[in-house]
mmCIF file of C-alpha atoms in Angstrom:
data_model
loop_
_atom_site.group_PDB
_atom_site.id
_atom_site.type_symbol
_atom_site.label_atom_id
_atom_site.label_comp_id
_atom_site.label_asym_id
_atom_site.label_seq_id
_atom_site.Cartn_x
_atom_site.Cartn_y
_atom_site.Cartn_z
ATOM 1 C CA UNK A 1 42.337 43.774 -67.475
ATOM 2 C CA UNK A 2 39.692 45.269 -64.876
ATOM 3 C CA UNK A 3 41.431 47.969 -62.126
ATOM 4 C CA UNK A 4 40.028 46.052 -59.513
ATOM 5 C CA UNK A 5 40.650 42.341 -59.448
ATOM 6 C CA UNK A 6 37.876 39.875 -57.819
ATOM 7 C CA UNK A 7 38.599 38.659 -54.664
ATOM 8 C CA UNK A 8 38.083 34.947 -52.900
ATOM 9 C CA UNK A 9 36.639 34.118 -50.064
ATOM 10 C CA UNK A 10 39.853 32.751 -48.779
ATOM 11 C CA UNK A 11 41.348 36.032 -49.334
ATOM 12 C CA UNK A 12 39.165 36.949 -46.271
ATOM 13 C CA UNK A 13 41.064 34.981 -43.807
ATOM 14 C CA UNK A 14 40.218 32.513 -41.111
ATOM 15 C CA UNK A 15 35.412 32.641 -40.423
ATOM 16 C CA UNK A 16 35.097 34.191 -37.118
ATOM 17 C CA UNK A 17 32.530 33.245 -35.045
ATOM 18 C CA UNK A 18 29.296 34.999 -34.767
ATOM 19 C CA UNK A 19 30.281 34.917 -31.015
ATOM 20 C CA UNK A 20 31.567 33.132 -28.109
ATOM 21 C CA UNK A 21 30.275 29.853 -27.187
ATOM 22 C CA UNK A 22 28.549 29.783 -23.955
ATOM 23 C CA UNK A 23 27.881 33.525 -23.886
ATOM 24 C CA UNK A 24 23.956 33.211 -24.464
ATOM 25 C CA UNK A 25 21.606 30.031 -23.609
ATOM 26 C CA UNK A 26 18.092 28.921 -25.430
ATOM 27 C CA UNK A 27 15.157 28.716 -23.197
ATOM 28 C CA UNK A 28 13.642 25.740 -24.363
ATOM 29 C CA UNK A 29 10.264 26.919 -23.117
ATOM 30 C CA UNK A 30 9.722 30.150 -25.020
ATOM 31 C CA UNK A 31 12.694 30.136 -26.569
ATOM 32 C CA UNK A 32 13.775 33.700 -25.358
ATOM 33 C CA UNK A 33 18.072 33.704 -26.393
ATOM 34 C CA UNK A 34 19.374 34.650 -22.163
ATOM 35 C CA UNK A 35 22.469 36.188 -21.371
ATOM 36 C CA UNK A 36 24.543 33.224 -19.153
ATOM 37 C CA UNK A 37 25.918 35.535 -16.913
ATOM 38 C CA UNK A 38 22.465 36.825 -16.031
ATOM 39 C CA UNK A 39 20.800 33.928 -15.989
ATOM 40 C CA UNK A 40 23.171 32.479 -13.084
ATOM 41 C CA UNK A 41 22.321 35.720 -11.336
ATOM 42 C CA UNK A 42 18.694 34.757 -12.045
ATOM 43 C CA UNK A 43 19.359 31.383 -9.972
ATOM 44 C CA UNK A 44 18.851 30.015 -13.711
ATOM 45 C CA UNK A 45 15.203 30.935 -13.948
ATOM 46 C CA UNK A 46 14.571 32.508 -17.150
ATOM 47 C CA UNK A 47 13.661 36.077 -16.974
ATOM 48 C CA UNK A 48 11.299 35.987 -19.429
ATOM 49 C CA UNK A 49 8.631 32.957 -18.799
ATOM 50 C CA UNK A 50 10.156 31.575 -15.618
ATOM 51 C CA UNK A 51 11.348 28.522 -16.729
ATOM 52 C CA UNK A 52 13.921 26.732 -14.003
ATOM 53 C CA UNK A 53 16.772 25.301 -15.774
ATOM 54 C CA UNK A 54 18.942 22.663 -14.112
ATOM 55 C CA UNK A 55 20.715 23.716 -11.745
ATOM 56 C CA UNK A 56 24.371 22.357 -10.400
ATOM 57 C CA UNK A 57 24.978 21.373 -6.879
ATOM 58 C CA UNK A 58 27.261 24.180 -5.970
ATOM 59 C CA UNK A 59 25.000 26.893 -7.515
ATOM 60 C CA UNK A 60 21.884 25.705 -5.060
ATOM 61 C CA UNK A 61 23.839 25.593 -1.985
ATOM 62 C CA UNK A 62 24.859 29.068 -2.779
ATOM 63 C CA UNK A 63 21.633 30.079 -3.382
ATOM 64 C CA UNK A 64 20.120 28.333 -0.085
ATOM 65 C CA UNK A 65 22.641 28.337 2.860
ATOM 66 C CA UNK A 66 23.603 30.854 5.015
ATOM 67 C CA UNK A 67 27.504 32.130 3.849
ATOM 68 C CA UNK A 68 30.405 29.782 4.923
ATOM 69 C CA UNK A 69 28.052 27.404 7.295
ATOM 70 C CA UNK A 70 27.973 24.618 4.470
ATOM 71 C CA UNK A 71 30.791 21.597 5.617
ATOM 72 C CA UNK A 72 30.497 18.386 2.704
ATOM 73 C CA UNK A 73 30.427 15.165 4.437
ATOM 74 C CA UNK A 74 31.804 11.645 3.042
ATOM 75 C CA UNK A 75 33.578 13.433 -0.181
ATOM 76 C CA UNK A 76 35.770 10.883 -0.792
ATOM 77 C CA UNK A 77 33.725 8.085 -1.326
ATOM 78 C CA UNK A 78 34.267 6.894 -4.853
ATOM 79 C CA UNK A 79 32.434 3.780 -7.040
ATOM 80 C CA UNK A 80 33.634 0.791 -7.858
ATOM 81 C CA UNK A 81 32.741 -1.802 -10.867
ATOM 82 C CA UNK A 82 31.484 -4.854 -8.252
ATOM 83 C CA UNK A 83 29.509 -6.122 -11.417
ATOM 84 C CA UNK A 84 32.643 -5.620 -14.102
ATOM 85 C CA UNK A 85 30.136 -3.476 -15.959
ATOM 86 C CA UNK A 86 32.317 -2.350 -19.078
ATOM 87 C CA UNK A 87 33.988 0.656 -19.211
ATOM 88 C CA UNK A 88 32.168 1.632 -16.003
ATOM 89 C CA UNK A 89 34.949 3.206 -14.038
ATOM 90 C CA UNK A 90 36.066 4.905 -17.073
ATOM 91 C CA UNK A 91 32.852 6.527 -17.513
ATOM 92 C CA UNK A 92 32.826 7.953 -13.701
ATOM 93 C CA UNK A 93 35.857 9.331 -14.031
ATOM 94 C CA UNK A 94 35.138 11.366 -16.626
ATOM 95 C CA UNK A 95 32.209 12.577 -15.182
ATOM 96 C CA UNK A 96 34.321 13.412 -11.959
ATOM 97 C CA UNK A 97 36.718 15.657 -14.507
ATOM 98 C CA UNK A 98 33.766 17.056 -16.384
ATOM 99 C CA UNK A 99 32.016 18.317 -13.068
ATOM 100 C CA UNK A 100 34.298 18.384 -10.569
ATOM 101 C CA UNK A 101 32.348 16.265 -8.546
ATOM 102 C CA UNK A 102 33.154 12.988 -6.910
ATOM 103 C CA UNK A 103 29.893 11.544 -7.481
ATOM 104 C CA UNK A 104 26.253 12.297 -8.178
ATOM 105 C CA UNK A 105 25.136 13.699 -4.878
ATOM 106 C CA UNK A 106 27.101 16.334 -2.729
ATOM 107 C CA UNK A 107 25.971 16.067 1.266
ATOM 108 C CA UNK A 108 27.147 17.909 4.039
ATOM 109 C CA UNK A 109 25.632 20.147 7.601
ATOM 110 C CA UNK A 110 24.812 23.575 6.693
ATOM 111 C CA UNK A 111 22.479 26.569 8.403
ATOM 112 C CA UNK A 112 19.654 28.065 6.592
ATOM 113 C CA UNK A 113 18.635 31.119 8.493
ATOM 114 C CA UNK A 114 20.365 30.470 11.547
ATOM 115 C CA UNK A 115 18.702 26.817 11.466
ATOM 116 C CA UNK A 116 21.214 23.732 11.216
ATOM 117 C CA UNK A 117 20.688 21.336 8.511
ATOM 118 C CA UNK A 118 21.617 18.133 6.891
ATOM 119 C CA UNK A 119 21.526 18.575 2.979
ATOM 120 C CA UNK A 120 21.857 16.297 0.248
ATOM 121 C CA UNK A 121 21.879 17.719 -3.050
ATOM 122 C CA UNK A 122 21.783 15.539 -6.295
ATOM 123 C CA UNK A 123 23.645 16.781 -9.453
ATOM 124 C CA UNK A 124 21.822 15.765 -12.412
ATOM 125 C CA UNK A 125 25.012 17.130 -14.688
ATOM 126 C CA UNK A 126 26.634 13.651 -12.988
ATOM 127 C CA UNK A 127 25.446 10.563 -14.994
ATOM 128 C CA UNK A 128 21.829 12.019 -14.692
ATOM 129 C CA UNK A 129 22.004 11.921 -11.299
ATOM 130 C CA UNK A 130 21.412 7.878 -11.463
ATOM 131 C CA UNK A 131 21.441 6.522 -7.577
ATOM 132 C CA UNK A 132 24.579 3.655 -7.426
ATOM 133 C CA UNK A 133 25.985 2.404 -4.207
ATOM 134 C CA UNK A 134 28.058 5.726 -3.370
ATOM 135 C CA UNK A 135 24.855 7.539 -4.015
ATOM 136 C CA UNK A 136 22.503 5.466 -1.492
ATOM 137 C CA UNK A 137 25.687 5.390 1.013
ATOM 138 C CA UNK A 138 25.620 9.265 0.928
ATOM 139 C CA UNK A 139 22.383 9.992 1.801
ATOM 140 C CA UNK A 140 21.786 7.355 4.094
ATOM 141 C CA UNK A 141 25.184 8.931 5.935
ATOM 142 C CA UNK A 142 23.585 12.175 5.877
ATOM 143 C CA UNK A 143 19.959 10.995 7.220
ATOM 144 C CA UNK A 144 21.833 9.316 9.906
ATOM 145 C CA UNK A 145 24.149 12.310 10.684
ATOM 146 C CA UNK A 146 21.089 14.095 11.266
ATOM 147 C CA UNK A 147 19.134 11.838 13.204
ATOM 148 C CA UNK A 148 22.268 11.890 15.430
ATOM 149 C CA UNK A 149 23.089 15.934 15.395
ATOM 150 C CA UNK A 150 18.598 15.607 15.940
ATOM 151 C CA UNK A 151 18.066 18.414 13.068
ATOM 152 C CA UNK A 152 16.329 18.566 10.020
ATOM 153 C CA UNK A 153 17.093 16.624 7.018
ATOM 154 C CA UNK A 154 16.896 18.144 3.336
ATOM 155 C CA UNK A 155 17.081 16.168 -0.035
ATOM 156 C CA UNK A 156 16.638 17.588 -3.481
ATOM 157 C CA UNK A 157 16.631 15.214 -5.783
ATOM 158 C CA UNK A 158 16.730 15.014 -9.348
ATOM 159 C CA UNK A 159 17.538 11.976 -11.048
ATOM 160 C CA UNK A 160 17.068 9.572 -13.721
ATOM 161 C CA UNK A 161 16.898 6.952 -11.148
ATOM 162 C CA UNK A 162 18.301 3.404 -9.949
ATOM 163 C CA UNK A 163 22.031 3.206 -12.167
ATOM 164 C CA UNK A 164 21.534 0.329 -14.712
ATOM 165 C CA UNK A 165 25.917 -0.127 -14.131
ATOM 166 C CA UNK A 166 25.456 -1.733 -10.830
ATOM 167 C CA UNK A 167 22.114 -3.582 -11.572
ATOM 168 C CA UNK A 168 20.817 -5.080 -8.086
ATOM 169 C CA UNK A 169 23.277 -2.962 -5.817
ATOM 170 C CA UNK A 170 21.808 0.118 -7.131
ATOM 171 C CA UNK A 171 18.473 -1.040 -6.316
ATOM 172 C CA UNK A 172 19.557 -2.222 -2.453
ATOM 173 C CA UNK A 173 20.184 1.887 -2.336
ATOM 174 C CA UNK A 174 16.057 2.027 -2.402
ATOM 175 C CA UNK A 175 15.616 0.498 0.969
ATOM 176 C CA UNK A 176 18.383 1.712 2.737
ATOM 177 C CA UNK A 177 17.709 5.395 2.219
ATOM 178 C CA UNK A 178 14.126 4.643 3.273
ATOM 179 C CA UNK A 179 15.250 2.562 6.421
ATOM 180 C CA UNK A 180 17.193 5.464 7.270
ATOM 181 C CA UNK A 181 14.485 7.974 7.028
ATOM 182 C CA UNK A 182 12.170 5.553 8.917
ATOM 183 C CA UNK A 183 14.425 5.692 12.101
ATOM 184 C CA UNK A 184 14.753 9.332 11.423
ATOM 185 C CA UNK A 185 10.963 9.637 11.889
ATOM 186 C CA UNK A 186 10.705 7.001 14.573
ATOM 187 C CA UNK A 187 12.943 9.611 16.684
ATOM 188 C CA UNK A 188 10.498 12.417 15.681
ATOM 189 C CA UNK A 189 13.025 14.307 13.418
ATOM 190 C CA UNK A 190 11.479 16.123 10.302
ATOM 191 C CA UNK A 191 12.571 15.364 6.824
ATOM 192 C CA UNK A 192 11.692 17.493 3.958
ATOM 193 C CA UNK A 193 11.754 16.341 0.129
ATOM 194 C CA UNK A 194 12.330 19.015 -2.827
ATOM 195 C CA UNK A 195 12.098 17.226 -5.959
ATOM 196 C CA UNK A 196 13.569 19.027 -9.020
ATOM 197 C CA UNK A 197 13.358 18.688 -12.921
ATOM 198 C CA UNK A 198 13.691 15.354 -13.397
ATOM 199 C CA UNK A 199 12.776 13.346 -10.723
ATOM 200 C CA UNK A 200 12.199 9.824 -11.931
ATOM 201 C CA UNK A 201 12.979 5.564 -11.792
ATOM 202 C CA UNK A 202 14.185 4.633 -8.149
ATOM 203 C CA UNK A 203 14.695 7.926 -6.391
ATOM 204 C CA UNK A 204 10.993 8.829 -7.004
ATOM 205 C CA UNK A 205 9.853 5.168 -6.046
ATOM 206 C CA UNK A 206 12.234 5.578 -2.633
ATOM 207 C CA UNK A 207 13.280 8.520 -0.567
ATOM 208 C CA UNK A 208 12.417 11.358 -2.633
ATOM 209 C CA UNK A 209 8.121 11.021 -2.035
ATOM 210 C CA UNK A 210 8.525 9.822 1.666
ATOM 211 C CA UNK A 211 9.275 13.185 2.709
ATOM 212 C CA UNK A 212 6.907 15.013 5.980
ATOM 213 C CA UNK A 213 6.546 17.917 3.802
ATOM 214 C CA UNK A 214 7.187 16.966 -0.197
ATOM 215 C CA UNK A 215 8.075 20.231 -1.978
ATOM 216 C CA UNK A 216 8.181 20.915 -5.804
ATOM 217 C CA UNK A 217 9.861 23.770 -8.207
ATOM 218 C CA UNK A 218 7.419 24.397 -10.816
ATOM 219 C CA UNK A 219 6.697 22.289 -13.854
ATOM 220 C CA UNK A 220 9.412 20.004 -12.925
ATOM 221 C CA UNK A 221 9.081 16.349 -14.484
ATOM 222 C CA UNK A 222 8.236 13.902 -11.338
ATOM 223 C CA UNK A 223 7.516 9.871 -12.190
ATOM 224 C CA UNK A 224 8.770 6.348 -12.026
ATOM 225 C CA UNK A 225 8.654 5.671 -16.129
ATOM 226 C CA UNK A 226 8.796 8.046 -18.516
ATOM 227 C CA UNK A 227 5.316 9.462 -20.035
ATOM 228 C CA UNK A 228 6.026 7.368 -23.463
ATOM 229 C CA UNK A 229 6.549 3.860 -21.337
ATOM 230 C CA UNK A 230 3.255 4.775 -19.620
ATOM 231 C CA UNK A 231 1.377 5.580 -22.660
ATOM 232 C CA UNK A 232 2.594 2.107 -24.662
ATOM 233 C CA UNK A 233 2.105 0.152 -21.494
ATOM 234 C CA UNK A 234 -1.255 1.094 -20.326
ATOM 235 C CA UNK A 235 -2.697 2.042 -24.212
ATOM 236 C CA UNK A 236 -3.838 5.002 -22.638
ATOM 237 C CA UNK A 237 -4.073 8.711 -23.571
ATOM 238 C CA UNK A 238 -2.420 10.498 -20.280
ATOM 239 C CA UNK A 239 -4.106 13.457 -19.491
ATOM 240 C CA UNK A 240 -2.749 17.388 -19.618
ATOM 241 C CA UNK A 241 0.668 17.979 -17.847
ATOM 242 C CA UNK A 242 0.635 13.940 -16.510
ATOM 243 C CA UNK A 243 3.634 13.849 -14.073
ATOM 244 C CA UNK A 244 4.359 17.603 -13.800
ATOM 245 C CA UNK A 245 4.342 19.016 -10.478
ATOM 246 C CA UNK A 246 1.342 20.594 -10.881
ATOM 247 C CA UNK A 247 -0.172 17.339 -11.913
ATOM 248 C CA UNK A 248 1.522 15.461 -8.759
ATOM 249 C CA UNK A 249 0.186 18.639 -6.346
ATOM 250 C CA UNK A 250 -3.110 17.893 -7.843
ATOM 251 C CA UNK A 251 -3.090 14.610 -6.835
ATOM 252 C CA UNK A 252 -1.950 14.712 -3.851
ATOM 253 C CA UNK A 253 1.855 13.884 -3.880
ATOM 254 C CA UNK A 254 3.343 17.274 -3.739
ATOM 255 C CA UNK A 255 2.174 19.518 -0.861
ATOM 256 C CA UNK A 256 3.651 22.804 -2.488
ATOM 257 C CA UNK A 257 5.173 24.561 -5.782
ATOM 258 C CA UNK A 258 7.854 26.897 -4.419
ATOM 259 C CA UNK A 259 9.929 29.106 -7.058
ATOM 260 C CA UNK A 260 13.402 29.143 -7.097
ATOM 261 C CA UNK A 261 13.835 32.829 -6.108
ATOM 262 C CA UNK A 262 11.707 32.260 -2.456
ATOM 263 C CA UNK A 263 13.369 28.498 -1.597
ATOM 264 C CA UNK A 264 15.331 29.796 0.664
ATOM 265 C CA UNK A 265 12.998 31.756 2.616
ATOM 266 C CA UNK A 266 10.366 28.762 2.313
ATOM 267 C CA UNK A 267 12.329 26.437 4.166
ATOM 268 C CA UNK A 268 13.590 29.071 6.456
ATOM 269 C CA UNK A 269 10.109 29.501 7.528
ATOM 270 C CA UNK A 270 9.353 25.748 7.786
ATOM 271 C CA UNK A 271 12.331 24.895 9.809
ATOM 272 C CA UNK A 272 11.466 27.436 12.023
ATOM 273 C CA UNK A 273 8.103 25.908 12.189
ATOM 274 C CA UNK A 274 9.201 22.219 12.599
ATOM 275 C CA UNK A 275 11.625 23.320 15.274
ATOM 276 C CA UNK A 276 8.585 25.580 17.415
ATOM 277 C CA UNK A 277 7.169 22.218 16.874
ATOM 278 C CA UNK A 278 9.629 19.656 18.461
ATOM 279 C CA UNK A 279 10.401 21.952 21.438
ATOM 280 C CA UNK A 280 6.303 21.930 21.903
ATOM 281 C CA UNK A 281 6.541 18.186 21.733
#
């Protein structure tokens, strides 16, 4: 018999992992491994190519408003299943306790740089960010709080558009946003569009490219159906970066790019301008 007897691999215990999960995050541009915690810092931009990652509701007020001005509006709304869609409920609520959001857009009257605001903010971490009933309600509450209060409205949007759960109601949300914004520009009010990665379906077909000034973060995906849909429908071979916002800019639907790092100072600047502007007027 040997002095030394062979050990097991279970005689090493319990694996440990390698480490803990949600410590680092994959860019899935250049695929650079990114500290969490300084990526958040980053506004979620990766520090190596620049790439904007998604970015939750909370984290871009924080990022654009000045300190304690933001009040939410209309929290409390909630869905409900007018179709009997199955399971729908169910599935909302669990997207409330996964996020901590009520639903898929978070409104409210804020200052940026002194300058009051009406913001809606889409969540795309909520049920992609799909526009249902509550969704439309909210931002056609917050268009018309503005029009009222006779300030600026702000929407970023990102979204995988009209939600398939409430078929035709969701699709009623297209022309009330836009009848809102219509009145808001029929009392000379500004409204200014962001559109964020992805911007698609019904939001992109309704309020989000019917903004006075139509803004962009870079490389962000902006179209009504998806690239593949396009491709099969059409039998067509889309050009280089089809339906990025470069692409969009390009053509004419975006007016600017802004990075993450300088949206708060951009529309600083351009409320200050809209507002020189309506006291001209």
């Amino acid at each position: 018999m040997g002095l030394f007897s062979k050990r097991s691999v279970s005689d090493l215990g319990e694996k440990k992992k390698d480490m803990p999960e949600g410590l680092w995050v994959k860019c899935p541009s250049c695929g650079e491994s990114l500290y969490e915690s300084a990526l958040a810092k980053n506004l979620r931009v990766c520090t190596q190519c620049g790439h904007h990652f998604t970015m939750s509701s909370g984290e871009r007020i924080a990022a654009l408003v000045d300190d304690g001005t933001f009040e939410e509006i209309d929290a409390n709304l909630d869905s409900v299943n007018a179709l009997g869609f199955k399971d729908y409920l169910a599935k909302v609520k669990a997207y409330q306790v996964k996020t901590g959001l009520k639903e898929a857009v978070v409104t409210g009257r804020a200052r940026i740089d002194g300058t009051p605001v009406v913001l809606a903010i889409m969540d795309f971490r909520f049920l992609g960010a799909s526009m249902g009933s509550v969704v439309g309600e909210k931002i056609t509450r917050a268009i018309e709080t503005a029009t009222r209060e006779k300030c600026t409205v702000i929407i970023f949007s990102a979204s995988g558009g009209a939600r398939m759960h409430e078929g035709i109601l969701s699709l009623m949300q297209m022309a009330k946003t836009c009848g809102a914004l219509a009145r808001h520009g029929e009392a000379k009010l500004p409204y200014i569009s962001v559109l964020t990665h992805p911007t698609t379906g019904g939001v992109t077909a309704s309020f989000a490219t019917v903004g006075d000034l139509i803004l962009a973060e870079p490389k962000c995906m902006i179209g009504f159906a998806g690239p593949r849909v396009v491709k099969e429908t059409t039998h067509s071979d889309l050009p280089p970066g089809f339906q990025t916002a470069e692409f969009m800019m390009e053509h004419g639907l975006v007016d600017m790019i802004i990075q993450r790092p300088v949206m708060r100072e951009t529309l600083a600047k351009l409320l200050k301008y809209v507002q020189q502007e309506k006291k001209a007027a």
